[in-house]
């Protein structure tokens, strides 16, 4: 077996703030004509956005097609781009390319035609008809899940979410914030799965989001996003108003998580550093930006224990040759002392297969939970003092899990970039 490598459609019901009382459907009166027209226009706009997101390459923004250059291609990470952009990123010699969305490296032989998109293009025909109404509906897991943990809800889907990169939960309200590559970069779901808000325009203005990498929600109700496009950290309220943009000489701000005090722990992947940010988000004022750890190796995912203050960081280790990349988990105390780490050699003594993790979270008991994109699973590694144990929590129904968030009711939200969805699991 390969060496273990780790390290030392949317099922929402459309909703809007300020809607009718209770949001009920049964015997509610029909909306006035002007309101109905506005609702129809909004729905048509959302369908147009879904069609644009589905049928255009998100690198060159050219429409996909069955021809050689515009043919949609899957990368191993689950992201899609056209064959022309794949060739441009790989260069004339067809060398290894780096995914423009998640930075994962792959070889040309690891890519494949995106059959669902090709089939959709065939259905729509040369003229490009409207999208089938069934697209974007939620889908359940592809197989059974371990006893005691069941799939409760599936949100998003291709067209609603586009190449999602981060998910976070508001522990107070139960809302989920997702960062993705749509026209509006932040998508907010309610606890029941309804779409509450979309914001974070794509553009070059100060509060626009160019390329979101991760998202967190502070305890005082602000959505904080890392923007790889202009190497900044941006904060919004839940209504979508930009309140703060932080550019403190970051090289590539990537992962982030909020502390109970509404501070933000941030990784800088290129600088190999970990930062602590303190801000008055209500007033839009940065109080402190302090580097608390350096000499890390391409740190990305990060999580903070809400009870002990322990911090877990995922490092992405560089290696020569195809499929040799690896990840490492490091655990630091609240005082930033190294508590434990696990690299490929250590895990090779414990686990029988290769593991490559992209996201990390703490459950309410303080256990470290990670995603593994190799086995398409979510795994519990135990508490810091017993790290590492190996307990698969979800082993079926995931394509390319890239994000984790525990909700207020202790349900686990898993962001699956492979089918552009959020899957919410809860104890049964």
GROMACS .gro file of C-alpha atoms in nm:
model
  428
    1UNK     CA    1   0.000   0.000   0.000
    2UNK     CA    2   0.102   0.358  -0.056
    3UNK     CA    3   0.276   0.528   0.232
    4UNK     CA    4   0.048   0.721   0.464
    5UNK     CA    5   0.096   1.090   0.400
    6UNK     CA    6  -0.054   1.340   0.635
    7UNK     CA    7   0.181   1.509   0.844
    8UNK     CA    8   0.414   1.468   1.155
    9UNK     CA    9  -2.867   2.142  -0.632
   10UNK     CA   10  -2.935   2.301  -0.409
   11UNK     CA   11  -3.205   2.186  -0.172
   12UNK     CA   12  -3.262   2.532  -0.033
   13UNK     CA   13  -3.591   2.711  -0.042
   14UNK     CA   14  -3.528   3.060  -0.165
   15UNK     CA   15  -3.569   3.317   0.113
   16UNK     CA   16  -3.499   3.683   0.158
   17UNK     CA   17  -3.459   3.901   0.466
   18UNK     CA   18  -3.771   4.107   0.518
   19UNK     CA   19  -4.002   3.853   0.354
   20UNK     CA   20  -4.353   3.772   0.470
   21UNK     CA   21  -4.405   3.679   0.834
   22UNK     CA   22  -4.308   3.323   0.898
   23UNK     CA   23  -4.213   3.264   0.536
   24UNK     CA   24  -4.506   3.020   0.511
   25UNK     CA   25  -4.639   2.893   0.182
   26UNK     CA   26  -4.966   2.709   0.240
   27UNK     CA   27  -5.251   2.966   0.246
   28UNK     CA   28  -5.041   3.282   0.218
   29UNK     CA   29  -5.191   3.552  -0.002
   30UNK     CA   30  -5.046   3.596  -0.349
   31UNK     CA   31  -4.794   3.882  -0.375
   32UNK     CA   32  -4.900   4.209  -0.541
   33UNK     CA   33  -4.827   4.229  -0.917
   34UNK     CA   34  -4.525   4.457  -0.878
   35UNK     CA   35  -4.378   4.235  -0.608
   36UNK     CA   36  -4.447   3.926  -0.819
   37UNK     CA   37  -4.272   4.087  -1.113
   38UNK     CA   38  -3.974   4.168  -0.894
   39UNK     CA   39  -3.959   3.814  -0.763
   40UNK     CA   40  -3.977   3.677  -1.117
   41UNK     CA   41  -3.697   3.909  -1.228
   42UNK     CA   42  -3.482   3.806  -0.932
   43UNK     CA   43  -3.540   3.438  -1.010
   44UNK     CA   44  -3.455   3.494  -1.375
   45UNK     CA   45  -3.135   3.672  -1.269
   46UNK     CA   46  -3.038   3.378  -1.051
   47UNK     CA   47  -3.101   3.139  -1.339
   48UNK     CA   48  -2.886   3.354  -1.566
   49UNK     CA   49  -2.608   3.348  -1.306
   50UNK     CA   50  -2.638   2.970  -1.276
   51UNK     CA   51  -2.615   2.930  -1.653
   52UNK     CA   52  -2.314   3.162  -1.671
   53UNK     CA   53  -2.143   2.976  -1.387
   54UNK     CA   54  -2.210   2.637  -1.542
   55UNK     CA   55  -2.124   2.699  -1.904
   56UNK     CA   56  -1.820   2.927  -1.883
   57UNK     CA   57  -1.461   2.840  -1.798
   58UNK     CA   58  -1.382   3.032  -1.478
   59UNK     CA   59  -1.028   3.108  -1.601
   60UNK     CA   60  -1.083   3.259  -1.948
   61UNK     CA   61  -1.463   3.313  -1.915
   62UNK     CA   62  -1.517   3.158  -2.259
   63UNK     CA   63  -1.815   2.930  -2.309
   64UNK     CA   64  -1.743   2.558  -2.295
   65UNK     CA   65  -1.798   2.352  -2.608
   66UNK     CA   66  -1.733   2.004  -2.751
   67UNK     CA   67  -1.440   2.131  -2.961
   68UNK     CA   68  -1.077   2.072  -2.872
   69UNK     CA   69  -0.987   2.403  -2.702
   70UNK     CA   70  -1.318   2.475  -2.525
   71UNK     CA   71  -1.374   2.118  -2.405
   72UNK     CA   72  -1.436   2.111  -2.024
   73UNK     CA   73  -1.171   1.915  -1.832
   74UNK     CA   74  -1.179   1.784  -1.474
   75UNK     CA   75  -0.871   1.830  -1.257
   76UNK     CA   76  -0.804   1.569  -0.982
   77UNK     CA   77  -0.910   1.824  -0.720
   78UNK     CA   78  -1.261   1.841  -0.872
   79UNK     CA   79  -1.228   2.185  -1.032
   80UNK     CA   80  -1.309   2.233  -1.400
   81UNK     CA   81  -1.149   2.445  -1.673
   82UNK     CA   82  -1.131   2.432  -2.052
   83UNK     CA   83  -0.866   2.237  -2.241
   84UNK     CA   84  -0.717   2.560  -2.374
   85UNK     CA   85  -0.655   2.695  -2.024
   86UNK     CA   86  -0.524   2.356  -1.912
   87UNK     CA   87  -0.268   2.368  -2.193
   88UNK     CA   88  -0.174   2.729  -2.117
   89UNK     CA   89  -0.121   2.655  -1.746
   90UNK     CA   90   0.087   2.345  -1.824
   91UNK     CA   91   0.303   2.524  -2.082
   92UNK     CA   92   0.421   2.404  -2.423
   93UNK     CA   93   0.600   2.105  -2.276
   94UNK     CA   94   0.286   1.979  -2.102
   95UNK     CA   95   0.449   1.993  -1.760
   96UNK     CA   96   0.265   1.970  -1.429
   97UNK     CA   97   0.014   2.247  -1.376
   98UNK     CA   98  -0.124   2.407  -1.062
   99UNK     CA   99  -0.501   2.438  -1.022
  100UNK     CA  100  -0.585   2.811  -1.041
  101UNK     CA  101  -0.853   2.766  -0.776
  102UNK     CA  102  -0.700   2.552  -0.499
  103UNK     CA  103  -0.331   2.547  -0.604
  104UNK     CA  104  -0.312   2.166  -0.609
  105UNK     CA  105  -0.055   2.043  -0.863
  106UNK     CA  106  -0.132   1.768  -1.113
  107UNK     CA  107  -0.006   1.622  -1.439
  108UNK     CA  108  -0.185   1.633  -1.778
  109UNK     CA  109  -0.248   1.258  -1.758
  110UNK     CA  110  -0.446   1.308  -1.435
  111UNK     CA  111  -0.711   1.524  -1.606
  112UNK     CA  112  -1.023   1.395  -1.779
  113UNK     CA  113  -1.327   1.516  -1.972
  114UNK     CA  114  -1.605   1.658  -1.754
  115UNK     CA  115  -1.881   1.428  -1.873
  116UNK     CA  116  -2.174   1.597  -1.691
  117UNK     CA  117  -2.091   1.929  -1.857
  118UNK     CA  118  -2.050   1.769  -2.200
  119UNK     CA  119  -2.385   1.596  -2.158
  120UNK     CA  120  -2.546   1.924  -2.052
  121UNK     CA  121  -2.402   2.102  -2.357
  122UNK     CA  122  -2.546   1.826  -2.575
  123UNK     CA  123  -2.891   1.866  -2.413
  124UNK     CA  124  -2.889   2.245  -2.453
  125UNK     CA  125  -2.772   2.224  -2.812
  126UNK     CA  126  -2.576   2.483  -3.012
  127UNK     CA  127  -2.818   2.762  -2.925
  128UNK     CA  128  -2.777   2.708  -2.553
  129UNK     CA  129  -3.125   2.676  -2.409
  130UNK     CA  130  -3.234   2.738  -2.051
  131UNK     CA  131  -3.095   2.517  -1.780
  132UNK     CA  132  -3.307   2.219  -1.681
  133UNK     CA  133  -3.506   2.311  -1.372
  134UNK     CA  134  -3.381   2.004  -1.185
  135UNK     CA  135  -3.023   2.131  -1.185
  136UNK     CA  136  -2.898   2.261  -0.856
  137UNK     CA  137  -3.125   2.044  -0.642
  138UNK     CA  138  -2.968   1.878  -0.341
  139UNK     CA  139  -2.843   1.524  -0.365
  140UNK     CA  140  -2.794   1.269  -0.093
  141UNK     CA  141  -2.482   1.069  -0.025
  142UNK     CA  142  -2.383   0.810  -0.282
  143UNK     CA  143  -2.364   0.535  -0.024
  144UNK     CA  144  -2.421   0.448   0.341
  145UNK     CA  145  -2.253   0.639   0.623
  146UNK     CA  146  -2.126   0.493   0.949
  147UNK     CA  147  -2.383   0.411   1.215
  148UNK     CA  148  -2.467   0.705   1.439
  149UNK     CA  149  -2.393   0.974   1.176
  150UNK     CA  150  -2.646   1.039   0.903
  151UNK     CA  151  -2.678   1.280   0.612
  152UNK     CA  152  -2.951   1.526   0.707
  153UNK     CA  153  -2.937   1.787   0.433
  154UNK     CA  154  -2.752   1.863   0.110
  155UNK     CA  155  -2.721   2.224  -0.007
  156UNK     CA  156  -2.584   2.399  -0.311
  157UNK     CA  157  -2.490   2.200  -0.617
  158UNK     CA  158  -2.340   2.297  -0.947
  159UNK     CA  159  -2.480   2.633  -1.059
  160UNK     CA  160  -2.567   2.750  -0.708
  161UNK     CA  161  -2.211   2.713  -0.576
  162UNK     CA  162  -1.915   2.734  -0.812
  163UNK     CA  163  -1.583   2.581  -0.704
  164UNK     CA  164  -1.645   2.641  -0.331
  165UNK     CA  165  -1.332   2.683  -0.120
  166UNK     CA  166  -1.443   2.749   0.239
  167UNK     CA  167  -1.734   2.705   0.481
  168UNK     CA  168  -1.800   2.845   0.828
  169UNK     CA  169  -2.086   2.835   1.078
  170UNK     CA  170  -2.223   3.107   1.301
  171UNK     CA  171  -2.249   2.934   1.638
  172UNK     CA  172  -2.508   3.184   1.759
  173UNK     CA  173  -2.755   3.181   1.469
  174UNK     CA  174  -2.678   2.852   1.295
  175UNK     CA  175  -2.621   3.022   0.960
  176UNK     CA  176  -2.361   2.885   0.718
  177UNK     CA  177  -2.135   3.109   0.510
  178UNK     CA  178  -1.973   2.960   0.199
  179UNK     CA  179  -1.696   3.117  -0.011
  180UNK     CA  180  -1.710   3.023  -0.379
  181UNK     CA  181  -1.639   3.152  -0.730
  182UNK     CA  182  -1.983   3.281  -0.828
  183UNK     CA  183  -2.067   3.639  -0.922
  184UNK     CA  184  -2.136   3.700  -0.555
  185UNK     CA  185  -1.861   3.526  -0.366
  186UNK     CA  186  -2.034   3.465  -0.029
  187UNK     CA  187  -2.348   3.254  -0.005
  188UNK     CA  188  -2.532   3.243   0.329
  189UNK     CA  189  -2.766   2.956   0.417
  190UNK     CA  190  -3.009   2.944   0.707
  191UNK     CA  191  -3.019   2.652   0.955
  192UNK     CA  192  -3.299   2.487   0.755
  193UNK     CA  193  -3.111   2.519   0.426
  194UNK     CA  194  -3.283   2.828   0.287
  195UNK     CA  195  -3.075   3.081   0.096
  196UNK     CA  196  -3.066   3.397   0.308
  197UNK     CA  197  -2.815   3.619   0.134
  198UNK     CA  198  -2.557   3.650  -0.142
  199UNK     CA  199  -2.290   3.918  -0.133
  200UNK     CA  200  -1.926   3.996  -0.204
  201UNK     CA  201  -1.922   4.113  -0.564
  202UNK     CA  202  -1.658   3.995  -0.807
  203UNK     CA  203  -1.458   4.300  -0.910
  204UNK     CA  204  -1.178   4.544  -0.836
  205UNK     CA  205  -1.342   4.782  -0.587
  206UNK     CA  206  -1.212   4.794  -0.231
  207UNK     CA  207  -1.477   4.565  -0.084
  208UNK     CA  208  -1.508   4.338  -0.387
  209UNK     CA  209  -1.375   3.985  -0.356
  210UNK     CA  210  -1.137   3.876  -0.629
  211UNK     CA  211  -1.047   3.521  -0.528
  212UNK     CA  212  -1.180   3.386  -0.196
  213UNK     CA  213  -0.976   3.114  -0.029
  214UNK     CA  214  -1.145   3.063   0.308
  215UNK     CA  215  -1.413   3.209   0.532
  216UNK     CA  216  -1.494   3.227   0.904
  217UNK     CA  217  -1.771   3.381   1.114
  218UNK     CA  218  -1.689   3.570   1.433
  219UNK     CA  219  -1.893   3.542   1.751
  220UNK     CA  220  -2.018   3.898   1.701
  221UNK     CA  221  -2.167   3.804   1.364
  222UNK     CA  222  -1.917   3.915   1.100
  223UNK     CA  223  -1.810   3.716   0.796
  224UNK     CA  224  -1.432   3.731   0.739
  225UNK     CA  225  -1.281   3.618   0.407
  226UNK     CA  226  -0.926   3.568   0.281
  227UNK     CA  227  -0.885   3.712  -0.070
  228UNK     CA  228  -0.595   3.562  -0.264
  229UNK     CA  229  -0.657   3.805  -0.550
  230UNK     CA  230  -0.525   4.112  -0.369
  231UNK     CA  231  -0.371   3.927  -0.071
  232UNK     CA  232  -0.606   4.077   0.184
  233UNK     CA  233  -0.852   3.987   0.457
  234UNK     CA  234  -1.202   4.136   0.423
  235UNK     CA  235  -1.486   4.152   0.674
  236UNK     CA  236  -1.860   4.192   0.611
  237UNK     CA  237  -2.172   4.194   0.823
  238UNK     CA  238  -2.442   3.938   0.748
  239UNK     CA  239  -2.626   4.188   0.529
  240UNK     CA  240  -2.324   4.200   0.299
  241UNK     CA  241  -2.192   4.544   0.392
  242UNK     CA  242  -1.813   4.560   0.380
  243UNK     CA  243  -1.679   4.685   0.713
  244UNK     CA  244  -1.303   4.630   0.694
  245UNK     CA  245  -1.029   4.538   0.445
  246UNK     CA  246  -0.689   4.444   0.591
  247UNK     CA  247  -0.372   4.451   0.383
  248UNK     CA  248  -0.077   4.418   0.620
  249UNK     CA  249   0.189   4.296   0.380
  250UNK     CA  250   0.050   3.943   0.362
  251UNK     CA  251   0.212   3.721   0.097
  252UNK     CA  252  -0.082   3.483   0.051
  253UNK     CA  253  -0.341   3.482   0.332
  254UNK     CA  254  -0.521   3.148   0.316
  255UNK     CA  255  -0.695   2.972   0.606
  256UNK     CA  256  -0.864   3.139   0.901
  257UNK     CA  257  -1.076   3.063   1.206
  258UNK     CA  258  -1.233   3.280   1.473
  259UNK     CA  259  -1.173   3.263   1.849
  260UNK     CA  260  -1.454   3.303   2.106
  261UNK     CA  261  -1.332   3.664   2.155
  262UNK     CA  262  -1.393   3.740   1.783
  263UNK     CA  263  -1.021   3.748   1.707
  264UNK     CA  264  -0.910   3.574   1.389
  265UNK     CA  265  -0.627   3.321   1.352
  266UNK     CA  266  -0.488   3.343   0.999
  267UNK     CA  267  -0.237   3.140   0.796
  268UNK     CA  268  -0.011   3.299   0.534
  269UNK     CA  269   0.078   3.016   0.299
  270UNK     CA  270   0.363   3.185   0.112
  271UNK     CA  271   0.519   3.349   0.418
  272UNK     CA  272   0.493   3.029   0.624
  273UNK     CA  273   0.343   3.225   0.912
  274UNK     CA  274   0.049   3.229   1.152
  275UNK     CA  275  -0.115   3.559   1.253
  276UNK     CA  276  -0.360   3.675   1.518
  277UNK     CA  277  -0.588   3.960   1.411
  278UNK     CA  278  -0.795   4.170   1.651
  279UNK     CA  279  -1.040   4.427   1.516
  280UNK     CA  280  -1.343   4.633   1.608
  281UNK     CA  281  -1.559   4.518   1.320
  282UNK     CA  282  -1.848   4.744   1.422
  283UNK     CA  283  -1.625   5.049   1.373
  284UNK     CA  284  -1.421   4.898   1.090
  285UNK     CA  285  -1.093   4.942   1.278
  286UNK     CA  286  -0.798   4.703   1.300
  287UNK     CA  287  -0.654   4.685   1.649
  288UNK     CA  288  -0.373   4.433   1.614
  289UNK     CA  289  -0.204   4.217   1.353
  290UNK     CA  290   0.050   3.998   1.530
  291UNK     CA  291   0.261   3.717   1.386
  292UNK     CA  292   0.243   3.437   1.642
  293UNK     CA  293   0.434   3.164   1.455
  294UNK     CA  294   0.682   3.153   1.168
  295UNK     CA  295   0.886   2.895   0.977
  296UNK     CA  296   0.584   2.686   0.886
  297UNK     CA  297   0.571   2.505   0.551
  298UNK     CA  298   0.289   2.633   0.331
  299UNK     CA  299   0.027   2.646   0.610
  300UNK     CA  300  -0.333   2.652   0.487
  301UNK     CA  301  -0.615   2.502   0.691
  302UNK     CA  302  -0.639   2.616   1.055
  303UNK     CA  303  -0.879   2.559   1.344
  304UNK     CA  304  -0.906   2.699   1.698
  305UNK     CA  305  -1.058   2.507   1.989
  306UNK     CA  306  -1.341   2.714   2.135
  307UNK     CA  307  -1.276   2.572   2.482
  308UNK     CA  308  -0.899   2.537   2.523
  309UNK     CA  309  -0.762   2.778   2.263
  310UNK     CA  310  -0.550   2.500   2.108
  311UNK     CA  311  -0.465   2.570   1.742
  312UNK     CA  312  -0.425   2.308   1.468
  313UNK     CA  313  -0.254   2.393   1.137
  314UNK     CA  314  -0.227   2.190   0.817
  315UNK     CA  315   0.103   2.224   0.632
  316UNK     CA  316   0.134   2.131   0.265
  317UNK     CA  317   0.478   1.985   0.207
  318UNK     CA  318   0.648   2.015  -0.129
  319UNK     CA  319   0.793   1.709  -0.298
  320UNK     CA  320   0.943   1.617  -0.634
  321UNK     CA  321   0.758   1.399  -0.879
  322UNK     CA  322   0.387   1.338  -0.945
  323UNK     CA  323   0.155   1.243  -0.659
  324UNK     CA  324   0.428   1.293  -0.400
  325UNK     CA  325   0.276   1.593  -0.223
  326UNK     CA  326   0.199   1.543   0.143
  327UNK     CA  327   0.040   1.719   0.436
  328UNK     CA  328   0.136   1.750   0.800
  329UNK     CA  329  -0.078   1.831   1.103
  330UNK     CA  330   0.072   2.050   1.377
  331UNK     CA  331  -0.096   2.118   1.711
  332UNK     CA  332  -0.006   2.423   1.921
  333UNK     CA  333  -0.117   2.512   2.271
  334UNK     CA  334  -0.294   2.844   2.337
  335UNK     CA  335   0.052   2.979   2.428
  336UNK     CA  336   0.182   2.862   2.086
  337UNK     CA  337   0.398   2.580   2.221
  338UNK     CA  338   0.418   2.282   1.985
  339UNK     CA  339   0.208   2.007   2.144
  340UNK     CA  340   0.230   1.747   1.872
  341UNK     CA  341   0.272   1.682   1.502
  342UNK     CA  342   0.251   1.389   1.269
  343UNK     CA  343   0.443   1.349   0.944
  344UNK     CA  344   0.444   1.082   0.677
  345UNK     CA  345   0.684   0.851   0.861
  346UNK     CA  346   0.482   0.859   1.182
  347UNK     CA  347   0.151   0.797   1.011
  348UNK     CA  348   0.300   0.520   0.802
  349UNK     CA  349   0.342   0.326   1.127
  350UNK     CA  350  -0.026   0.369   1.214
  351UNK     CA  351  -0.237   0.403   0.899
  352UNK     CA  352  -0.223   0.162   0.607
  353UNK     CA  353  -0.304   0.409   0.328
  354UNK     CA  354  -0.214   0.751   0.196
  355UNK     CA  355  -0.391   1.047   0.357
  356UNK     CA  356  -0.400   1.401   0.220
  357UNK     CA  357  -0.595   1.646   0.431
  358UNK     CA  358  -0.730   1.984   0.325
  359UNK     CA  359  -0.949   2.100   0.616
  360UNK     CA  360  -0.954   2.074   0.994
  361UNK     CA  361  -1.202   2.151   1.273
  362UNK     CA  362  -1.265   2.084   1.642
  363UNK     CA  363  -1.583   1.914   1.760
  364UNK     CA  364  -1.752   2.017   2.086
  365UNK     CA  365  -1.548   1.758   2.278
  366UNK     CA  366  -1.221   1.913   2.157
  367UNK     CA  367  -1.133   1.634   1.914
  368UNK     CA  368  -0.944   1.712   1.593
  369UNK     CA  369  -1.148   1.633   1.279
  370UNK     CA  370  -0.993   1.639   0.931
  371UNK     CA  371  -1.092   1.576   0.571
  372UNK     CA  372  -0.902   1.327   0.356
  373UNK     CA  373  -0.935   1.377  -0.019
  374UNK     CA  374  -0.754   1.052  -0.101
  375UNK     CA  375  -1.011   0.828   0.066
  376UNK     CA  376  -1.290   1.088   0.027
  377UNK     CA  377  -1.355   1.072   0.398
  378UNK     CA  378  -1.381   1.268   0.722
  379UNK     CA  379  -1.161   1.131   1.001
  380UNK     CA  380  -1.137   1.194   1.374
  381UNK     CA  381  -0.778   1.209   1.506
  382UNK     CA  382  -0.876   1.240   1.871
  383UNK     CA  383  -0.799   1.504   2.132
  384UNK     CA  384  -0.457   1.675   2.132
  385UNK     CA  385  -0.344   1.471   2.432
  386UNK     CA  386  -0.427   1.141   2.257
  387UNK     CA  387  -0.332   1.246   1.904
  388UNK     CA  388  -0.332   1.063   1.674
  389UNK     CA  389  -0.604   0.802   1.683
  390UNK     CA  390  -0.782   0.696   1.365
  391UNK     CA  391  -1.162   0.693   1.360
  392UNK     CA  392  -1.341   0.742   1.024
  393UNK     CA  393  -1.660   0.945   1.073
  394UNK     CA  394  -1.778   0.961   0.711
  395UNK     CA  395  -1.643   0.720   0.454
  396UNK     CA  396  -1.904   0.727   0.176
  397UNK     CA  397  -2.084   0.986  -0.033
  398UNK     CA  398  -1.808   1.248  -0.060
  399UNK     CA  399  -1.621   1.343  -0.379
  400UNK     CA  400  -1.355   1.598  -0.278
  401UNK     CA  401  -1.412   1.730   0.076
  402UNK     CA  402  -1.232   2.063   0.125
  403UNK     CA  403  -1.408   2.228   0.422
  404UNK     CA  404  -1.549   2.150   0.767
  405UNK     CA  405  -1.765   2.342   1.011
  406UNK     CA  406  -1.946   2.235   1.328
  407UNK     CA  407  -2.282   2.404   1.371
  408UNK     CA  408  -2.453   2.517   1.692
  409UNK     CA  409  -2.650   2.190   1.720
  410UNK     CA  410  -2.325   1.992   1.671
  411UNK     CA  411  -2.418   1.893   1.318
  412UNK     CA  412  -2.115   1.864   1.091
  413UNK     CA  413  -2.115   2.062   0.764
  414UNK     CA  414  -1.879   1.918   0.501
  415UNK     CA  415  -1.795   2.129   0.196
  416UNK     CA  416  -1.762   1.898  -0.105
  417UNK     CA  417  -1.588   2.076  -0.392
  418UNK     CA  418  -1.627   1.769  -0.611
  419UNK     CA  419  -2.000   1.827  -0.660
  420UNK     CA  420  -2.009   2.189  -0.537
  421UNK     CA  421  -2.228   2.117  -0.236
  422UNK     CA  422  -2.249   2.131   0.143
  423UNK     CA  423  -2.349   1.809   0.315
  424UNK     CA  424  -2.477   1.833   0.670
  425UNK     CA  425  -2.446   1.528   0.895
  426UNK     CA  426  -2.592   1.479   1.240
  427UNK     CA  427  -2.603   1.205   1.501
  428UNK     CA  428  -2.891   0.963   1.468
   0.00000   0.00000   0.00000
